[in-house]
Structures are given as structure tokens and as C-alpha cells.
Coordinates of C-alpha atoms in Angstrom, one line a residue:
X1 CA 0.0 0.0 0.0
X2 CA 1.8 3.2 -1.3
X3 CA 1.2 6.3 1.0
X4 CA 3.8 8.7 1.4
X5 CA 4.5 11.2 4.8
X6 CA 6.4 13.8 5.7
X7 CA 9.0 11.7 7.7
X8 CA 7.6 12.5 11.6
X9 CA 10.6 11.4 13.7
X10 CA 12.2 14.9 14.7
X11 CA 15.0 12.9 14.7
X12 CA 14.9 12.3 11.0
X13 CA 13.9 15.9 10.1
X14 CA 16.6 17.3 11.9
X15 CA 19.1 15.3 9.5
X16 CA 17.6 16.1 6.2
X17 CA 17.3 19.6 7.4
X18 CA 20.9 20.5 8.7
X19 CA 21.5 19.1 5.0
X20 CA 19.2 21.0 3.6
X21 CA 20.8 24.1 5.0
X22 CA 23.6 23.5 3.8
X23 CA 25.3 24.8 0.5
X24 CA 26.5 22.2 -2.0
X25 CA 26.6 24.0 -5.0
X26 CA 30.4 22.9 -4.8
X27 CA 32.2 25.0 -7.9
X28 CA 33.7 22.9 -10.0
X29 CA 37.2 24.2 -11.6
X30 CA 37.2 25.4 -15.4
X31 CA 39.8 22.1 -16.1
X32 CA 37.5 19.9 -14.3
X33 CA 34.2 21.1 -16.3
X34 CA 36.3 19.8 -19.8
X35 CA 36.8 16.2 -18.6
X36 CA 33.5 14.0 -20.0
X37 CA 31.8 12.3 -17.3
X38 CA 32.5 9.1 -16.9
X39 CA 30.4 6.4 -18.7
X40 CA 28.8 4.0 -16.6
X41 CA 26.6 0.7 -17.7
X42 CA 23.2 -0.3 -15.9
X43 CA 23.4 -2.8 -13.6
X44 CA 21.3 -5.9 -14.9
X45 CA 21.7 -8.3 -12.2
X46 CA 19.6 -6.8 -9.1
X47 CA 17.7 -8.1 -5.9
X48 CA 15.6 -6.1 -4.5
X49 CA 13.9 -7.0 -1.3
X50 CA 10.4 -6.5 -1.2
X51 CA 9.2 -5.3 2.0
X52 CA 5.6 -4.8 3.1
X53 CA 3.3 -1.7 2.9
X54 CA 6.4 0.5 1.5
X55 CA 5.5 1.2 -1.7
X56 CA 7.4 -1.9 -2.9
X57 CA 5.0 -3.0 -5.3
X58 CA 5.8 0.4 -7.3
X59 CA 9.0 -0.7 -6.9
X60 CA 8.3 -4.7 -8.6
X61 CA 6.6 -3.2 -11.2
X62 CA 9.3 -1.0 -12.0
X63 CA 11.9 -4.5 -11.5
X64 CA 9.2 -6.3 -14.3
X65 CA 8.8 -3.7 -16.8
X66 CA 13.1 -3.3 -16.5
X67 CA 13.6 -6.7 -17.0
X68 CA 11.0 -6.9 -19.7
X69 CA 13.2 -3.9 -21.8
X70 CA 16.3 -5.9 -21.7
X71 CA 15.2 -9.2 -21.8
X72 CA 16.0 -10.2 -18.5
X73 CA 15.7 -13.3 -16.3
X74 CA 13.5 -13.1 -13.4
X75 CA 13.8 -15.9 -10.6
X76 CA 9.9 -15.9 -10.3
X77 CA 7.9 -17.9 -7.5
X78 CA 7.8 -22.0 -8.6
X79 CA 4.2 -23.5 -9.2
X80 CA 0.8 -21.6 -8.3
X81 CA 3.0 -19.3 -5.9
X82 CA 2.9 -15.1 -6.1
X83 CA 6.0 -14.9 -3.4
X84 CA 9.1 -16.6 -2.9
X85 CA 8.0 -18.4 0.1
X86 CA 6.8 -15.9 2.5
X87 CA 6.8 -15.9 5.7
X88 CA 9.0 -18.9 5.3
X89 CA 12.7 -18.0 5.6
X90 CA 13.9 -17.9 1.8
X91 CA 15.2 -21.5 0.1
X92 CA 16.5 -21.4 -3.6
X93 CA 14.4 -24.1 -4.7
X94 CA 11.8 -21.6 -4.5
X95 CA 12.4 -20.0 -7.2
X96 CA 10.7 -21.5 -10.7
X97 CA 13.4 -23.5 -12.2
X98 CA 16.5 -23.1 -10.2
X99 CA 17.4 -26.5 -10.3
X100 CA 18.0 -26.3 -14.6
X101 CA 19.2 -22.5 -14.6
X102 CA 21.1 -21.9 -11.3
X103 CA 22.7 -18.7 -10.7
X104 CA 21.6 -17.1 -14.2
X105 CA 18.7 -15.5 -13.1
X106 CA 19.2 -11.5 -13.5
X107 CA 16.1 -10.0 -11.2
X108 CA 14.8 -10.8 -8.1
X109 CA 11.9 -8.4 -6.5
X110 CA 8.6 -10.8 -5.3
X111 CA 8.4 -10.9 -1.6
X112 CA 10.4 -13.2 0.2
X113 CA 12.1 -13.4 3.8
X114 CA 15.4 -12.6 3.2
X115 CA 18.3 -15.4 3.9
X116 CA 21.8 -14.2 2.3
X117 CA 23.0 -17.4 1.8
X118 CA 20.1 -19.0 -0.3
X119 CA 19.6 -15.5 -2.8
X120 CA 23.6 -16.1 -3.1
X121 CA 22.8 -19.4 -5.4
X122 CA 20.0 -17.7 -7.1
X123 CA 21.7 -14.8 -7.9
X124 CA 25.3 -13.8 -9.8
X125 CA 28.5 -12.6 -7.9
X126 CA 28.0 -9.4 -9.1
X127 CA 24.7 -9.0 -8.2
X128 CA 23.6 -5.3 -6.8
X129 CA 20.7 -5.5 -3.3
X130 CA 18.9 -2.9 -2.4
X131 CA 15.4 -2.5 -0.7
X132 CA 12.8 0.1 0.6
X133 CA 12.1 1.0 4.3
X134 CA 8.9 3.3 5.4
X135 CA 8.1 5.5 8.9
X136 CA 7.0 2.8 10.9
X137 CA 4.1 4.8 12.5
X138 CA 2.2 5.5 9.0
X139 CA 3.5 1.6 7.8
X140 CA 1.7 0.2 11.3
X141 CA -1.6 2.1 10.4
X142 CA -1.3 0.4 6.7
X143 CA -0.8 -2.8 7.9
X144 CA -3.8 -2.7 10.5
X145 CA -6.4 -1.9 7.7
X146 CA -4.5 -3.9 4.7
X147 CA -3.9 -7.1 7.1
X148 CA -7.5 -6.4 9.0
X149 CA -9.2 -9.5 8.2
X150 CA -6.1 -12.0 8.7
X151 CA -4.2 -10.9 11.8
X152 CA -5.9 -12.0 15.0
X153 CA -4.4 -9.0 16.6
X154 CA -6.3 -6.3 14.6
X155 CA -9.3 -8.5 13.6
X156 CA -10.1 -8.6 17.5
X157 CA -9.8 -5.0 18.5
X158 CA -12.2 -2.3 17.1
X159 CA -9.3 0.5 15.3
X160 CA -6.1 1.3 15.5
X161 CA -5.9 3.4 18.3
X162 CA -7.6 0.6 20.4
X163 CA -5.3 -1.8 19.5
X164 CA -2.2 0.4 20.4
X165 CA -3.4 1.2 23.3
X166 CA -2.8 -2.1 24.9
X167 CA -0.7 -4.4 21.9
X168 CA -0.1 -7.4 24.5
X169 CA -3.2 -7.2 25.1
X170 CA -4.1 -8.4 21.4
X171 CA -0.7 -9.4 20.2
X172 CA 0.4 -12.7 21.0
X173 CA 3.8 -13.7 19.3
X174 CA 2.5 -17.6 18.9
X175 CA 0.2 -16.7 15.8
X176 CA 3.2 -16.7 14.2
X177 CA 2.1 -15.8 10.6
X178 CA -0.3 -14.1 11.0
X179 CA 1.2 -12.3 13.9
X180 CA 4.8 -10.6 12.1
X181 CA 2.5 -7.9 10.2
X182 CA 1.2 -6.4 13.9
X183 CA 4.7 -5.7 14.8
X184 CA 8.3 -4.8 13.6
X185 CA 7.0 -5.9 10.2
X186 CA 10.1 -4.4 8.3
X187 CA 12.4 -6.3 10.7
X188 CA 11.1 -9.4 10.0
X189 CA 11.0 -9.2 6.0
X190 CA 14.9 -8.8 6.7
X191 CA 15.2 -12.2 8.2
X192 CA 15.1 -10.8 11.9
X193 CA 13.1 -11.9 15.3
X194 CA 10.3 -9.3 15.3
X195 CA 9.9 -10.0 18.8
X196 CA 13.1 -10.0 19.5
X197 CA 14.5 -7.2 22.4
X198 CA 15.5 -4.2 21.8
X199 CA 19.0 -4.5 22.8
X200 CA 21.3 -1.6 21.7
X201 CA 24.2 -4.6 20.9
X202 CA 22.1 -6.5 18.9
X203 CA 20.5 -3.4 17.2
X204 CA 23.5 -2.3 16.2
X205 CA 24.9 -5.5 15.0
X206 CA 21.7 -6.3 12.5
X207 CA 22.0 -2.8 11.2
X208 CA 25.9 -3.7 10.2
X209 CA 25.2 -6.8 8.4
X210 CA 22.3 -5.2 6.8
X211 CA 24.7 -2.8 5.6
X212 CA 27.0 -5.4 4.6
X213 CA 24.4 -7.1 2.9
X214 CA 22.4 -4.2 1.0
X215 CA 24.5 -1.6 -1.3
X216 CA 21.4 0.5 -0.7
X217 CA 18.1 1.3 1.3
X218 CA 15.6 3.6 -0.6
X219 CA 13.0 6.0 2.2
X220 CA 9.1 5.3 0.7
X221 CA 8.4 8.9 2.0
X222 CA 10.4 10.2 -0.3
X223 CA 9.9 7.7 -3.0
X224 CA 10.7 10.2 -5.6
X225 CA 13.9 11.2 -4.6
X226 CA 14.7 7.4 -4.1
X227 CA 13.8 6.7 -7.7
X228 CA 16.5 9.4 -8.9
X229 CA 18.9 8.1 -6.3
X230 CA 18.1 4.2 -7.9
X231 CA 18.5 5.8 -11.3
X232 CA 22.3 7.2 -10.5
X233 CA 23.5 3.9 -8.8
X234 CA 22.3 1.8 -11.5
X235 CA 23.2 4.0 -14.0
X236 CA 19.3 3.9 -15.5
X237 CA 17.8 6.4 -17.4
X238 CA 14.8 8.3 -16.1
X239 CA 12.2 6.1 -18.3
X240 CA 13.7 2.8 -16.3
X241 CA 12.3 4.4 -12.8
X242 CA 9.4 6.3 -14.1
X243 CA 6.2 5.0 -12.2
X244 CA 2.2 5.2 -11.5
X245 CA 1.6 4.6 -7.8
X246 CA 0.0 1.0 -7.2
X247 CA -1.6 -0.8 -4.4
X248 CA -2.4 2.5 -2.7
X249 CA -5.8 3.1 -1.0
X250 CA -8.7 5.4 -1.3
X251 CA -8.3 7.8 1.4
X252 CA -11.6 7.2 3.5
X253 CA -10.3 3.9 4.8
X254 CA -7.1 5.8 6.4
X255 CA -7.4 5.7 10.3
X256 CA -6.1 8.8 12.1
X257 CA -3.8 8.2 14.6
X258 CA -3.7 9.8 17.8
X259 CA -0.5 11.3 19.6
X260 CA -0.6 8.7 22.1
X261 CA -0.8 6.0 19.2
X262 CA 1.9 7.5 17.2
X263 CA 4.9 7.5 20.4
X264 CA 3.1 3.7 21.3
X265 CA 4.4 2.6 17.3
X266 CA 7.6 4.2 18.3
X267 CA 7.9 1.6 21.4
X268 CA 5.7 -1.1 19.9
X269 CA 7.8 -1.5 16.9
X270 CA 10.8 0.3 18.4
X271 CA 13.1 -2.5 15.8
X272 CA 11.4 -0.5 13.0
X273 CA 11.9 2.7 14.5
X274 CA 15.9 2.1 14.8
X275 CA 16.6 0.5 11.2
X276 CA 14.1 3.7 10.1
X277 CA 15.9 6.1 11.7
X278 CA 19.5 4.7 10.9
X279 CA 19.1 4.3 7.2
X280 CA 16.9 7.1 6.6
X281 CA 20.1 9.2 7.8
X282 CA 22.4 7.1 5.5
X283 CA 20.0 7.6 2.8
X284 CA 20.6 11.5 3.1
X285 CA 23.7 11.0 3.3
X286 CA 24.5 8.9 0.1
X287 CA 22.7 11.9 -1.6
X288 CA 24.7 14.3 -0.2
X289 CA 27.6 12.4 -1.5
X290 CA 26.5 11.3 -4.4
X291 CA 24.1 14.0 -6.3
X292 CA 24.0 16.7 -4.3
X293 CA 20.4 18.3 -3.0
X294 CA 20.8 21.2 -6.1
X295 CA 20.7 18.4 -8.3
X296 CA 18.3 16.4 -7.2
X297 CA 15.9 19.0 -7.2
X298 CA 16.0 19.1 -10.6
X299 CA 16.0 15.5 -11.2
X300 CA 13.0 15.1 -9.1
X301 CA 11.1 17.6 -10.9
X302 CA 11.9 16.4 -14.3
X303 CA 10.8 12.8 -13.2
X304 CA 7.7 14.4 -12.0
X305 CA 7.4 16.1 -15.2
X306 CA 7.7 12.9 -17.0
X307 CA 5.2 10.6 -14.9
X308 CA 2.2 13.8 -15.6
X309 CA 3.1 12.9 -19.2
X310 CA 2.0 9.6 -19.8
X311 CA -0.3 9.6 -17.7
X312 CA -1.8 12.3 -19.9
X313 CA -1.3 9.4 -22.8
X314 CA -2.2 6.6 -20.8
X315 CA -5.0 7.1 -18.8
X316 CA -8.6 8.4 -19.0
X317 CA -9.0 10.1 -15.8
X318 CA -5.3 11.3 -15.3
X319 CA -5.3 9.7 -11.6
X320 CA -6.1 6.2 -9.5
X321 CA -9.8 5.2 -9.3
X322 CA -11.5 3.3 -7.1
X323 CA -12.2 -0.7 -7.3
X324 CA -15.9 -0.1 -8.8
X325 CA -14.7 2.1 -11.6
X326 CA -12.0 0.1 -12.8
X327 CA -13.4 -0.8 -16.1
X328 CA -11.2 -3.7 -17.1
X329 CA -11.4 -6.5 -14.3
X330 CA -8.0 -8.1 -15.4
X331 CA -6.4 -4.8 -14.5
X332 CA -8.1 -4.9 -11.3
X333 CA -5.7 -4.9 -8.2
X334 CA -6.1 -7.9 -5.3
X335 CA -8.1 -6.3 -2.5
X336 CA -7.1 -6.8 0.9
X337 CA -8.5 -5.8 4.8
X338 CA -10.8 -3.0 4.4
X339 CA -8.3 -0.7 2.1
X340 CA -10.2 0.0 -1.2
X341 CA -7.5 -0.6 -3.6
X342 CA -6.9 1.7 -6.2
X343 CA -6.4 0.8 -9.3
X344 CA -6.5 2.9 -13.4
X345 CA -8.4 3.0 -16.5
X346 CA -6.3 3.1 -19.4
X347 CA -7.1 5.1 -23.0
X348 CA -8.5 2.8 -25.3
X349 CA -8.2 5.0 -28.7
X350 CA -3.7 4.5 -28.0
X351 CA -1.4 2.5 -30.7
X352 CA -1.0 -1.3 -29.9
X353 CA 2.4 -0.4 -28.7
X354 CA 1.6 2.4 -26.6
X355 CA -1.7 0.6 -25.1
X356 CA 0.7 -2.4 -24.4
X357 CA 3.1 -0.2 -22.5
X358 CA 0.6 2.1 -20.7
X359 CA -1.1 -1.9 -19.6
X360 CA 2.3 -2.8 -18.4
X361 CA 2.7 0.9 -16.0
X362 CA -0.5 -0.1 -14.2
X363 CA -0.8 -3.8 -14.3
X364 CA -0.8 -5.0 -10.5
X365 CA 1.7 -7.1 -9.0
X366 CA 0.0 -10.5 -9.2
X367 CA -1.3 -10.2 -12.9
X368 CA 2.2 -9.1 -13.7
X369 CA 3.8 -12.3 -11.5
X370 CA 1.4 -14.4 -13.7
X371 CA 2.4 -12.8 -17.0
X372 CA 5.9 -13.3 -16.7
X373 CA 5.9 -16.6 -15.5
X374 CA 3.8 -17.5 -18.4
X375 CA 6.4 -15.6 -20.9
X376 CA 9.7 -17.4 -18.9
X377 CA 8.2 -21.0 -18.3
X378 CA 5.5 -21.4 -21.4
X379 CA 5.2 -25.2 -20.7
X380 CA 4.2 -24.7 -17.2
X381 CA 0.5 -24.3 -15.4
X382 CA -0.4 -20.7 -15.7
X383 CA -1.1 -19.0 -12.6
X384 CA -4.5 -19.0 -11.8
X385 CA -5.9 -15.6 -10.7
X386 CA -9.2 -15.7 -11.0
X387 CA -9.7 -12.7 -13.0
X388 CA -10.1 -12.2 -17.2
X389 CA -6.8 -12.4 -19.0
X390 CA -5.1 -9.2 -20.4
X391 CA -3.9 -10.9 -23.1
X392 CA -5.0 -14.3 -24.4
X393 CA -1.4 -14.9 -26.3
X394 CA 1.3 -13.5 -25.9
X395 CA 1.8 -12.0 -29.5
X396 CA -1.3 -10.0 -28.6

């Protein structure tokens, strides 16, 4: 579910704003100004780690679409599977035919619980991992209305506010699969105890390897300025990270938190808080040191620029709609909880090509999973969906 805040840890604010105020319109000498910039080539073998409610379906669609321009290999779920095992810890062998094409699989992105060692014999040597973190105090609200219906913990208490009012009282760490979206979520999808305590020495030591084991951590509430920070990394161009938000909500099932609830997220899910607050500051940071805030700017605006564009080609009503005005029910996103997920209506008067690539912007992450499956493993099962095909061949 994609909902972006203003990041509300004073903590956090305080770090983007010293940058901020800070000049790094750096002059460059005359000499330096002649030399070309170095050439750099996109990165094609990538893992990203899907986490949950962080705008990380944006993010897979994004992964597809790339992989679809180059003619990539994605290590897809095996069988009638949309994730890669989840909540299980992550095994190779469930990825779609590891066991013929070992480690030549290019892209990972479906959701998975993240085990080093296993996504090391899915995925090359050279192979660049990233993810996405979110606030955890807008993330918990997400989760309680996404997850409503299937965690015991928010099923049995009335709202939000209820709920965080007395966690234990609801929470109780035995419903194991059900129970890891109620708390420390993010924690979790990166192989951790959510329950765990919140020692300072372990803190500290998950955040290192997390480092060790992630090049980079993109900020969901400021998902534009991680998609021009992806772009410079991976050395993309701006069409690679351009996006239409999906999976996001209509805004009357949003639950306002109150003061109380927001500080009781903080302690609740105080594991969130701390990987939150650690790599939103290193997220700053690599901008600082890689782009620079002038720059950035600009970026951010021309990616902004770009996006208003096609959707001016590619949809009818120039925004998200909700799930009873989606007019074509194989472009209609899986509905969860008591969100109402949003999903487009795309032009009908474009080119074939055009239509096919405006489809491909807003196609939600299952119809997508089952689309590429059916393109890499053609003498497999489809995966079912239960909803009208988008194409019937793939020529179409």
C-alpha cells in the first residue's frame, strides 16, 4: 500500500534539514568542467527485497517492466506461488526452475524473507541488493487496515488506536504468521526476530550486516527522490524508474492516529523505529555524496514532469480510481483488509504499442507475476488468478 508522509521522527527531520541548509553548489574548476563524465553501464543483475506496505509494489513493477526492456531473467515464485515463500525463511528451490538455470537468473523483486545465503545461489556474484524501508508509524496504520481481516491481533480490536493502546493485550507472538504484520514488520522481512529485544548490541549488530548485505536502502516517504537516487546507482535512465503509484488506497479507509498511538508505534515497533531512523540518515547521506540536494531537485522535478506525461497518454482520468470504476477486471488490483485498492483506466483510442506499455505501467503485481511466469516457463501451469486475461497470447 503506497502512502507517502512527511518523515515524523524529529530525529529524522533534523538530518535532512541540517542538509538542507547546507550549500552544495560545490564550484567545480574550469579544467574539471572539460573532462567528460564518466560512462557508466546499468546494472542488470539486481535483488531487491520487497518489504511490506512501502510502496514496494511500485518498486516490482518497476523491477518487471526493466527486466522486460532488456530481456532479462527473473527468478519468479515455482508453481501456483505469487511470493518466494513468505513468511518462510527464503530456500533457492523456490524460485521456478533453479534446479535447470542456477545462478543465471538477472532480477529478483517478489516478496520473500530474506536469507543471504540461499539468494547467493539464485543470484550472480556481481549482483547489486537494495530495498525500501517506510516510517513505521504511518506503515503500522497500513498494515492494520491492509492485514484487518487475517491478523488475530487487529481482527479482535475495534481500530487502530484501540489496539495500540494495549498491543499485548491483542498481540500474541505464537500466531506466528499471522502475527509478524502487527509488529516490527520491516524487521522481519529482513530475516530478523520481530519479537526480538531491543538491545542496543544486537540493534547495532543487524544494522551492520544489513549494511554489509544491501548496497542501498531507498526512504518510501520520499519515493521520488529514491527513484532518482536508484536511477544514479544503477546507472538507468529516467524512463527505467518512471512509475504510476499502485496498491495505494482510497483515502476514507485511512485511520487517524492519535498522539498517544503514534509514540506507542515508536515503542511497539521500536526495531522498525531504529533501522528507520539509521538508514533514513544514511539515505541522506549517500545523496549528499553522491548527487547533491541542487541536483536532485531538478531530477525530481523532471521525473515528476515525465510521470504527468504519460499519464496524460495513458489514462482516461489522469489519476487512481477506485475498485468499482476500474473498467477492465484483469487490471483490477487484489483487495485486501478494508483498504479499497486503487487501481487505473487506461485510454483505449492508443497504438498497440503504446496501449501495451501504458497496460504494463499499471498492471498490479499478481497479474504481472502471472504474466511473466507465463512468458519465462510457457510449458508450465499458468497462474490462476481468478480474473479475465489481459492478453490471451502473448503475440497480442
Amino acid at each position: 500500500l503506497i502512502f507517502f508522509s512527511l518523515c515524523l521522527g524529529l530525529t529524522c527531520l533534523s538530518g535532512f534539514f541540517h542538509m538542507k541548509n547546507k550549500n552544495y553548489s560545490i564550484s567545480k574548476s574550469h579544467e574539471e568542467l572539460l573532462i567528460p563524465p564518466t560512462p557508466c553501464h546499468a546494472k542488470t543483475n539486481v535483488m531487491f527485497l520487497k518489504t511490506h506496505k512501502t510502496a514496494s509494489s511500485t518498486v516490482l513493477n518497476i523491477m518487471f517492466r526493466f527486466a522486460e526492456r532488456y530481456n532479462l531473467t527473473v527468478a519468479l515464485p515455482a508453481d501456483q506461488l505469487f511470493h518466494l515463500g513468505y513468511p518462510r525463511t527464503f530456500l533457492a528451490h523456490f524460485v521456478e526452475g533453479f534446479e535447470a538455470i542456477g545462478q543465471n537468473y538477472n532480477i529478483m523483486c517478489n516478496h520473500l524473507r530474506f536469507n543471504p545465503l540461499e539468494v547467493k545461489k539464485v543470484m550472480a556474484a556481481n549482483t547489486f541488493y537494495f530495498s525500501i524501508l517506510r516510517n513505521p508509524i504511518p506503515l503500522l496504520e497500513s498494515s492494520y487496515i491492509y492485514y484487518k481481516n487475517n491478523v488475530p491481533a487487529f481482527r479482535s480490536s475495534k481500530n487502530v488506536n484501540e489496539f495500540l493502546a494495549s498491543p499485548t493485550k491483542y498481540y500474541h507472538p505464537a500466531d506466528y504468521r499471522e502475527s509478524i504484520y502487527a509488529r516490527n514488520i520491516m524487521w522481519f522481512d529482513f530475516g530478523y526476530d520481530n519479537n526480538a529485544e531491543d538491545d542496543t548490541k544486537y540493534t547495532q549488530a543487524v544494522l551492520e550486516e544489513i549494511e554489509q548485505n544491501f548496497h542501498l536502502i531507498l526512504i518510501a516517504d520520499y519515493f521520488d527522490e529514491s527513484m532518482i537516487l536508484l536511477k544514479h546507482v544503477l546507472c538507468w535512465d529516467l524512463d527505467d524508474v518512471i512509475y504510476f503509484k499502485l496498491n495505494s488506497r482510497s483515502q476514507d479507509t485511512v485511520q487517524t492516529l492519535t498522539p498517544e498511538s503514534e509514540e506507542q508505534i515508536k515503542a511497539w515497533c521500536s526495531l522498525d523505529w531504529k533501522l528507520y531512523l539509521h538508514f533514513n540518515q544514511s539515505f541522506w547521506r549517500r545523496i549528499e555524496e553522491t548527487i547533491g540536494l541542487e541536483v536532485l531537485e531538478k531530477e525530481v522535478d523532471h521525473l515528476r514532469t515525465r510521470q504527468k506525461e504519460l499519464m496524460e497518454t495513458c489514462l482516461s482520468e489522469q489519476e487512481a480510481v477506485r475498485k468499482d470504476h476500474i473498467r477492465n477486471r484483469a487490471l483490477l488490483p487484489f483487495q485486501s483488509g478494508a483498504a479499497n485498492i486503487l487501481g487505473y483506466n487506461v485510454k483505449q483510442d492508443l497504438d498497440n504499442r503504446t496501449l501495451r506499455s501504458c497496460q504494463k505501467m499499471v498492471m498490479p503485481e499478481l497479474q504481472y507475476t502471472s504474466y511473466l511466469y507465463t512468458v519465462q516457463h510457457p510449458h508450465k501451469k499458468r497462474k490462476e488468478l481468478g480474473l479475465p486475461l489481459l492478453w490471451t497470447s502473448l503475440q497480442e
